């Protein structure tokens, strides 16, 4: 149990205390803040409403501040401060949230009309809704709780999305069985919790984050097999992404110079935000998020869900985003190479030449998609003498996993992929893009906007329009 003093953030607490971000929670080491401003766009900012999106990915948080035309007025990022234990993640995320808001030029903050946040999917916190105290977690998106699988499989339909050890429902049931009940405990997803720090209301989520706890985005409700469970009162109410929730709390407005008219809006998951940032919509269009993980999102006319392979469908307005998330991706690369080494080594890769090396790059044991196997071991041997050849083999092996994923979606009945846009840190590697295009056999290109934070900012814009009654 996390000691109440460690993380309790009761919405009213701030009225009497310095804001947590300033109360000794700042990182033990000075973190480099990288930000970019747009002077031309700023010139209009004085009268132009701005929309703030904040992305909480695996390795760090970023923000994008845009206007209605989509022009970026300011953007920045912060790596997470060092984390000692699970509860430390919540402190690190909260510190990053208020550091990023503090990084926004003070002259722009009063123009922020709406805020939205995306986070990693199925990352779960259990919070006391009377004190704001963190009772358990965060349980991270790729943490598996197989102990809860038999109980979950006994209530859910066969091969339902929740029938995976990493599902939000498995995390909830595992905690429930260990804690012996809930009291005032409520379940929050990572972005729900971060948004709560800004608006102070419990029990609000979105239908993307709620998918992996069992919410049915087609019915627009929790299914009866879930709503009838003893822990159902812990579940948040569910709205569309980009729905206005409430105004930013007075203490946060005062502390950071935000307008009291600024509204906090429901968020989404990081790979959905990356999809939104790419602004592609037609069936067959897809976005691959090449961040710490590899998450694919394919616009499909047909909904496909099959936990045997880690495949599920997210709703996005009237479309289905079919996909899954593999544990392969940038986290493996970062274990082996710095970002600068990746750039240098990639220069000598010929993407037209297929690498003969066959790996399954994972940062540690466990895979979610296109193979759902919590015991799958990484395969990164034999390592050639040449680091460039090694990197080529790894990039090509990750491309083969990506291709297997898209082929699996097609085999399960989804619309065939026609074009792939790339988001995330890996999108900047043109050689990788060319390798992926050769392996996938369809056009692959870098999305115009590769940061999920931009997608979250588009949700903030949507939420502001919804509050104003503007059809969007
Ligand atoms: N030039 C590059 N080529 C391939 N991958 C890269 C390159 N530069 C950075 N990356 C990878 O991008 C990842 C970070 O991407 P990012 O989208 O920030 O991840 P996340 O949001 O999941 O933390 C890192 O794991 C890193 O290995
Ligand atoms: O891998 C991840 C972290 O980056 C998440 O699982 C990712 O968000 C995929 O989940 P979803 O498809 O629900 O967005």
XYZ file of C-alpha atoms and ligand atoms in Angstrom:
513
model
C 0.000 0.000 0.000
C 1.473 3.342 -0.947
C 1.777 5.630 2.097
C -0.847 8.359 1.829
C 1.734 11.107 2.105
C 3.621 9.755 -0.883
C 1.103 10.371 -3.587
C -2.142 11.630 -2.164
C -3.350 14.370 -4.415
C -6.780 15.298 -3.205
C -8.292 17.896 -5.539
C -8.803 20.268 -2.621
C -5.366 19.687 -1.161
C -3.736 22.184 -3.459
C -5.729 25.077 -2.117
C -3.638 24.938 1.016
C -0.326 23.573 -0.231
C 2.234 24.381 -2.827
C 1.390 22.420 -5.959
C 2.838 18.879 -5.895
C 5.053 19.577 -8.834
C 6.827 22.091 -6.684
C 6.610 20.145 -3.409
C 9.901 18.315 -3.575
C 8.672 16.064 -6.350
C 10.953 17.574 -8.883
C 13.445 15.114 -10.316
C 16.603 14.261 -8.474
C 18.575 15.379 -11.526
C 18.097 18.345 -13.776
C 16.313 17.081 -16.867
C 16.988 18.678 -20.200
C 13.893 20.345 -21.476
C 13.680 20.510 -25.250
C 11.103 22.835 -26.725
C 10.403 24.596 -29.988
C 8.461 27.823 -30.479
C 6.875 29.305 -33.593
C 7.303 33.095 -33.498
C 5.116 33.750 -36.552
C 2.290 31.706 -35.152
C 2.870 33.211 -31.724
C 2.230 36.660 -33.136
C -1.406 35.675 -33.625
C -1.537 33.723 -30.391
C -2.651 36.684 -28.364
C -6.133 36.467 -29.845
C -6.040 32.897 -31.185
C -7.387 30.063 -29.009
C -4.802 27.316 -28.593
C -5.248 23.615 -27.902
C -2.830 21.608 -25.765
C -2.121 17.904 -26.283
C 0.171 15.986 -23.937
C 1.480 12.484 -24.750
C 2.689 10.151 -22.013
C 4.638 7.442 -23.829
C 6.929 4.772 -22.485
C 10.150 6.750 -22.318
C 8.956 10.309 -21.846
C 6.232 12.919 -22.182
C 5.739 15.525 -24.913
C 3.372 18.388 -25.548
C 2.093 20.103 -28.670
C 0.249 23.441 -28.592
C -1.704 24.081 -31.785
C -4.234 26.521 -33.198
C -7.449 25.703 -35.041
C -5.590 25.482 -38.337
C -3.209 22.910 -36.843
C -0.179 25.187 -36.716
C 2.171 24.341 -33.864
C 2.808 27.335 -31.601
C 4.993 25.489 -29.125
C 6.129 21.935 -28.456
C 8.462 20.263 -26.025
C 9.353 17.054 -24.267
C 10.689 15.742 -21.003
C 12.179 12.319 -20.245
C 10.736 10.768 -17.087
C 12.689 11.262 -13.878
C 14.271 8.077 -12.463
C 11.773 5.623 -11.019
C 12.561 3.543 -7.925
C 9.382 1.507 -7.581
C 5.932 1.183 -9.161
C 4.486 4.120 -7.240
C 7.464 6.134 -8.429
C 6.016 6.101 -11.933
C 3.025 8.132 -10.758
C 5.314 10.728 -9.162
C 7.418 10.830 -12.314
C 4.377 11.291 -14.572
C 2.916 13.983 -12.348
C 6.237 15.831 -12.245
C 6.498 15.603 -16.052
C 2.928 16.901 -16.463
C 3.518 20.071 -14.494
C 7.037 20.532 -15.836
C 5.704 20.462 -19.389
C 2.954 22.971 -18.551
C 5.678 25.103 -16.956
C 7.747 24.764 -20.150
C 4.979 26.372 -22.239
C 5.817 30.063 -22.748
C 3.812 32.033 -20.135
C 2.597 34.388 -22.844
C 0.794 31.500 -24.564
C -0.773 29.834 -21.530
C -3.777 32.219 -21.171
C -4.750 31.361 -24.768
C -5.036 27.628 -24.046
C -8.699 26.843 -24.542
C -8.630 23.070 -23.978
C -6.292 20.289 -22.851
C -6.270 16.555 -23.595
C -3.831 13.794 -22.677
C -3.010 10.372 -24.161
C -1.294 7.565 -22.294
C -0.170 3.999 -22.712
C -3.024 1.564 -23.047
C -4.024 -0.672 -20.090
C -1.685 1.210 -17.752
C -3.758 1.070 -14.560
C -3.908 2.861 -11.209
C -6.157 2.073 -8.228
C -7.022 5.296 -6.374
C -8.977 6.061 -3.180
C -11.817 8.303 -4.380
C -12.160 9.846 -0.902
C -8.535 10.900 -0.429
C -6.964 10.747 -3.893
C -4.385 8.364 -2.443
C -2.776 5.884 -4.829
C -3.752 2.488 -3.409
C -2.042 0.268 -5.962
C -0.054 0.457 -9.184
C 0.631 1.922 -11.610
C 0.472 -1.446 -13.363
C 2.160 -0.747 -16.713
C 0.704 -1.537 -20.123
C 2.966 -4.540 -20.742
C 2.820 -6.047 -17.243
C 1.056 -9.409 -17.244
C -1.210 -10.735 -14.467
C -1.837 -14.384 -15.488
C -3.145 -15.173 -11.989
C -6.362 -13.369 -12.905
C -6.807 -15.013 -16.305
C -8.944 -17.992 -15.143
C -11.403 -15.688 -13.357
C -11.540 -13.294 -16.314
C -11.904 -16.109 -18.855
C -14.770 -17.532 -16.776
C -16.907 -14.382 -17.219
C -15.850 -12.977 -20.613
C -16.719 -14.332 -24.082
C -14.108 -16.636 -25.632
C -11.031 -14.813 -26.955
C -12.346 -11.445 -25.748
C -9.742 -8.656 -25.574
C -9.735 -8.864 -21.755
C -8.570 -12.510 -21.981
C -4.937 -11.443 -21.971
C -2.717 -11.209 -18.895
C -1.824 -7.620 -19.782
C -5.465 -6.466 -20.005
C -6.733 -3.818 -17.648
C -9.359 -6.253 -16.374
C -6.715 -8.820 -15.386
C -4.905 -6.077 -13.464
C -8.132 -5.065 -11.712
C -9.159 -8.644 -10.854
C -5.659 -9.504 -9.616
C -5.720 -6.485 -7.290
C -9.314 -7.148 -6.200
C -8.516 -10.748 -5.255
C -5.418 -9.671 -3.313
C -7.031 -6.635 -1.628
C -10.242 -8.440 -0.725
C -12.568 -5.694 -1.864
C -12.639 -2.084 -2.892
C -14.101 0.389 -0.361
C -13.775 3.799 -2.025
C -11.256 2.493 -4.565
C -11.700 3.403 -8.205
C -9.843 2.315 -11.344
C -8.086 4.952 -13.431
C -6.106 4.597 -16.624
C -2.865 6.544 -16.916
C -4.366 9.376 -18.974
C -7.523 9.430 -16.810
C -5.327 9.940 -13.726
C -3.226 12.667 -15.310
C -6.366 14.478 -16.506
C -7.828 14.108 -12.990
C -4.821 15.996 -11.638
C -6.041 18.904 -13.775
C -9.816 18.745 -13.315
C -10.257 16.924 -9.979
C -13.292 14.775 -10.862
C -13.185 11.007 -10.342
C -14.510 8.300 -12.603
C -14.187 9.613 -16.153
C -12.510 7.776 -19.027
C -12.779 7.340 -22.789
C -13.807 4.366 -24.925
C -10.253 3.783 -26.189
C -8.693 3.506 -22.734
C -11.702 1.537 -21.451
C -11.491 -1.111 -24.181
C -9.086 -3.366 -22.306
C -11.125 -3.350 -19.091
C -14.022 -4.741 -21.145
C -16.030 -1.726 -22.293
C -17.927 -2.428 -25.521
C -17.444 0.562 -27.854
C -20.087 -0.753 -30.254
C -22.817 -1.025 -27.597
C -21.535 2.093 -25.845
C -21.712 0.333 -22.464
C -20.064 -2.164 -20.164
C -21.408 -5.640 -21.066
C -23.657 -7.297 -18.504
C -21.054 -9.980 -17.751
C -18.815 -7.171 -16.457
C -21.397 -4.761 -15.014
C -22.657 -7.569 -12.757
C -19.270 -8.121 -11.101
C -18.642 -6.975 -7.481
C -15.838 -4.662 -8.638
C -18.001 -2.979 -11.310
C -18.547 0.143 -9.113
C -14.793 0.809 -9.466
C -15.105 1.277 -13.224
C -15.111 4.807 -14.680
C -17.911 6.282 -16.741
C -16.945 6.235 -20.411
C -17.181 8.995 -23.006
C -15.840 9.597 -26.489
C -12.232 10.791 -26.749
C -12.082 14.582 -26.865
C -15.189 15.138 -24.736
C -15.185 18.169 -22.386
C -15.049 17.057 -18.725
C -14.608 20.143 -16.578
C -12.646 23.378 -16.267
C -9.057 23.218 -15.033
C -8.941 23.441 -11.241
C -8.561 26.949 -9.841
C -5.261 26.166 -8.111
C -3.719 24.847 -11.326
C -4.987 27.885 -13.247
C -3.490 30.204 -10.636
C -0.208 28.305 -10.405
C 0.415 28.186 -14.158
C -1.433 31.210 -15.515
C -4.091 29.227 -17.353
C -7.461 30.700 -18.217
C -10.330 29.740 -15.922
C -12.171 29.052 -19.194
C -9.693 26.323 -20.137
C -11.485 22.961 -20.317
C -10.016 19.504 -19.703
C -11.162 16.899 -22.232
C -11.163 13.112 -22.273
C -8.096 11.529 -23.790
C -7.164 8.336 -25.574
C -4.325 5.832 -25.828
C -0.931 6.753 -27.250
C -1.221 4.743 -30.437
C -4.706 6.119 -31.158
C -3.344 9.639 -30.616
C -0.536 8.828 -33.063
C -3.158 7.642 -35.544
C -5.092 10.893 -35.129
C -1.892 12.893 -35.654
C -1.347 11.174 -39.012
C -4.767 12.431 -40.174
C -5.463 9.463 -42.423
C -8.951 7.981 -42.498
C -9.911 5.696 -45.404
C -10.292 1.895 -45.129
C -6.922 0.235 -45.780
C -4.976 3.213 -44.434
C -2.839 2.363 -41.407
C -0.514 3.932 -38.882
C 2.368 2.061 -37.305
C 3.648 3.667 -34.113
C 7.359 2.898 -33.923
C 8.017 4.061 -30.387
C 9.357 1.949 -27.560
C 6.873 -0.622 -28.794
C 5.327 -1.391 -32.202
C 1.610 -0.644 -32.306
C -0.403 -0.910 -35.519
C -3.762 0.672 -36.305
C -5.586 -0.236 -39.541
C -8.798 1.457 -40.687
C -11.138 -1.447 -41.319
C -14.746 -1.787 -42.398
C -14.887 -4.933 -40.288
C -14.345 -5.126 -36.533
C -11.912 -7.893 -35.508
C -11.133 -8.997 -31.931
C -9.171 -12.131 -31.029
C -7.163 -12.332 -27.796
C -5.425 -15.485 -29.042
C -3.272 -13.208 -31.176
C -3.546 -9.928 -29.239
C -5.853 -8.435 -31.889
C -8.538 -5.934 -30.940
C -10.573 -3.163 -32.540
C -10.756 0.372 -31.275
C -13.664 2.568 -32.209
C -12.923 5.933 -33.775
C -16.146 7.782 -34.468
C -17.791 5.561 -37.120
C -14.671 3.596 -38.091
C -12.880 0.585 -36.629
C -9.167 0.719 -35.944
C -8.085 -2.906 -35.937
C -4.639 -3.722 -34.603
C -2.450 -4.739 -31.749
C 0.733 -3.829 -29.946
C 3.944 -5.813 -29.995
C 6.634 -5.474 -27.333
C 9.219 -5.254 -30.088
C 10.280 -1.792 -31.208
C 12.497 1.007 -30.029
C 12.975 -0.224 -26.467
C 15.135 -3.060 -27.825
C 17.107 -0.652 -29.972
C 17.700 1.613 -26.964
C 19.094 -1.343 -25.011
C 21.752 -1.759 -27.724
C 22.349 1.635 -29.313
C 22.084 5.327 -28.514
C 19.945 7.435 -30.819
C 23.120 8.922 -32.312
C 24.526 5.447 -32.983
C 21.261 4.523 -34.703
C 21.653 7.482 -37.045
C 25.326 6.751 -37.747
C 24.919 3.003 -38.260
C 21.802 3.424 -40.418
C 23.816 5.439 -42.940
C 25.662 2.286 -44.061
C 22.541 0.122 -44.404
C 21.385 -0.714 -47.941
C 17.616 -1.070 -47.472
C 17.231 -2.770 -50.859
C 19.298 -5.717 -49.628
C 17.397 -8.197 -47.467
C 19.233 -9.061 -44.233
C 19.770 -12.804 -43.767
C 19.631 -12.361 -39.980
C 16.461 -13.608 -38.338
C 15.721 -12.237 -34.872
C 12.702 -11.700 -32.654
C 13.788 -8.459 -30.906
C 12.152 -8.080 -27.474
C 13.440 -5.983 -24.540
C 12.617 -8.853 -22.159
C 10.508 -12.024 -21.986
C 6.911 -11.627 -23.167
C 5.054 -10.759 -26.377
C 1.514 -9.404 -26.899
C 0.999 -9.314 -30.701
C 0.965 -10.861 -33.300
C 1.815 -13.687 -30.915
C 0.257 -13.476 -27.464
C 2.815 -15.303 -25.298
C 3.914 -13.920 -21.909
C 6.803 -16.403 -21.928
C 8.226 -15.659 -25.375
C 11.973 -15.078 -25.089
C 13.919 -12.446 -27.043
C 15.997 -13.762 -29.978
C 18.933 -11.489 -30.861
C 21.703 -13.940 -31.686
C 23.988 -14.611 -33.550
C 25.455 -11.113 -33.421
C 27.700 -10.312 -36.401
C 30.952 -8.429 -35.946
C 29.503 -5.449 -37.787
C 27.119 -3.312 -35.715
C 25.623 -1.967 -38.931
C 24.810 -5.495 -40.091
C 23.400 -6.254 -36.636
C 21.194 -3.169 -36.728
C 20.085 -4.015 -40.270
C 19.060 -7.484 -39.091
C 17.148 -6.071 -36.131
C 15.333 -3.414 -38.181
C 14.419 -6.005 -40.828
C 13.258 -8.493 -38.192
C 11.010 -5.849 -36.625
C 9.681 -5.094 -40.130
C 8.860 -8.803 -40.539
C 6.914 -8.718 -37.246
C 5.034 -5.665 -38.498
C 4.233 -7.457 -41.787
C 3.101 -10.556 -39.878
C 0.785 -8.334 -37.882
C -0.863 -6.744 -40.910
C -1.143 -10.137 -42.662
C -2.771 -11.589 -39.541
C -5.378 -8.807 -39.491
C -6.223 -9.609 -43.115
C -6.475 -13.337 -42.365
C -8.883 -12.548 -39.513
C -11.138 -10.617 -41.884
C -9.990 -7.002 -41.602
C -9.669 -4.722 -44.628
C -6.338 -5.308 -46.415
C -3.681 -2.679 -45.703
C -2.986 -0.355 -48.663
C -0.705 2.302 -47.192
C 1.163 2.734 -43.898
C 2.061 6.008 -42.200
C 4.682 5.908 -39.486
C 4.618 7.690 -36.128
C 6.981 7.642 -33.156
C 10.720 7.884 -32.802
C 11.404 5.259 -35.467
C 9.618 7.319 -38.138
C 12.724 9.466 -38.558
C 14.783 6.543 -39.887
C 14.413 6.662 -43.675
C 16.405 3.476 -44.173
C 14.018 1.636 -41.840
C 11.075 3.087 -43.732
C 12.523 1.729 -46.982
C 13.154 -1.708 -45.429
C 9.591 -1.792 -44.110
C 8.186 -0.794 -47.521
C 10.090 -3.663 -49.152
C 8.984 -6.172 -46.503
C 5.355 -4.968 -46.276
C 4.884 -4.605 -50.033
C 2.801 -1.397 -49.708
C 3.770 2.302 -49.641
C 5.231 3.304 -46.277
C 5.912 6.906 -45.398
C 6.552 9.122 -42.430
C 3.386 10.780 -41.177
C 3.336 14.545 -41.524
C 2.923 14.732 -37.750
C 4.710 11.847 -36.012
C 4.047 12.827 -32.395
C 1.050 11.443 -30.488
C 0.934 14.756 -28.618
C -0.312 16.356 -31.844
C -3.178 13.864 -31.948
C -4.026 14.686 -28.334
C -4.061 18.381 -29.253
C -6.591 17.599 -32.005
C -8.752 15.957 -29.310
C -8.476 19.129 -27.220
C -9.682 21.112 -30.241
C -12.582 18.670 -30.672
C -13.465 19.006 -26.989
C -13.439 22.793 -27.138
C -15.799 22.705 -30.129
C -18.094 20.236 -28.367
C -18.245 22.535 -25.344
C -19.075 25.429 -27.650
C -21.722 23.336 -29.415
C -19.772 23.426 -32.695
C -20.347 20.331 -34.847
C -17.021 18.629 -35.563
N 17.141 6.966 -35.851
C 16.378 6.064 -35.234
N 16.104 4.892 -35.849
C 15.305 3.980 -35.259
N 14.735 4.143 -34.044
C 14.989 5.311 -33.406
C 15.813 6.316 -33.955
N 15.867 7.341 -33.054
C 15.123 6.970 -31.982
N 14.607 5.759 -32.190
C 13.803 4.979 -31.256
O 12.622 5.701 -30.930
C 12.209 5.274 -29.638
C 11.544 6.442 -28.930
O 10.399 6.769 -29.691
P 9.172 7.438 -28.911
O 8.100 7.620 -29.913
O 9.666 8.606 -28.137
O 8.829 6.242 -27.902
P 7.768 6.202 -26.680
O 6.764 7.283 -26.898
O 7.198 4.813 -26.812
O 8.556 6.377 -25.446
C 13.439 4.827 -28.890
O 13.225 3.553 -28.303
C 14.540 4.790 -29.938
O 15.256 3.566 -29.919
O 2.395 -0.455 -26.562
C 1.863 0.414 -25.899
C 2.652 1.518 -25.256
O 3.129 2.372 -26.252
C 0.377 0.383 -25.712
O -0.016 -0.905 -25.519
C -0.257 0.988 -26.945
O -0.988 2.047 -26.478
C -1.137 0.049 -27.702
O -2.393 -0.042 -27.112
P -3.679 0.505 -27.924
O -3.701 -0.255 -29.229
O -4.831 0.179 -27.020
O -3.468 1.971 -28.146
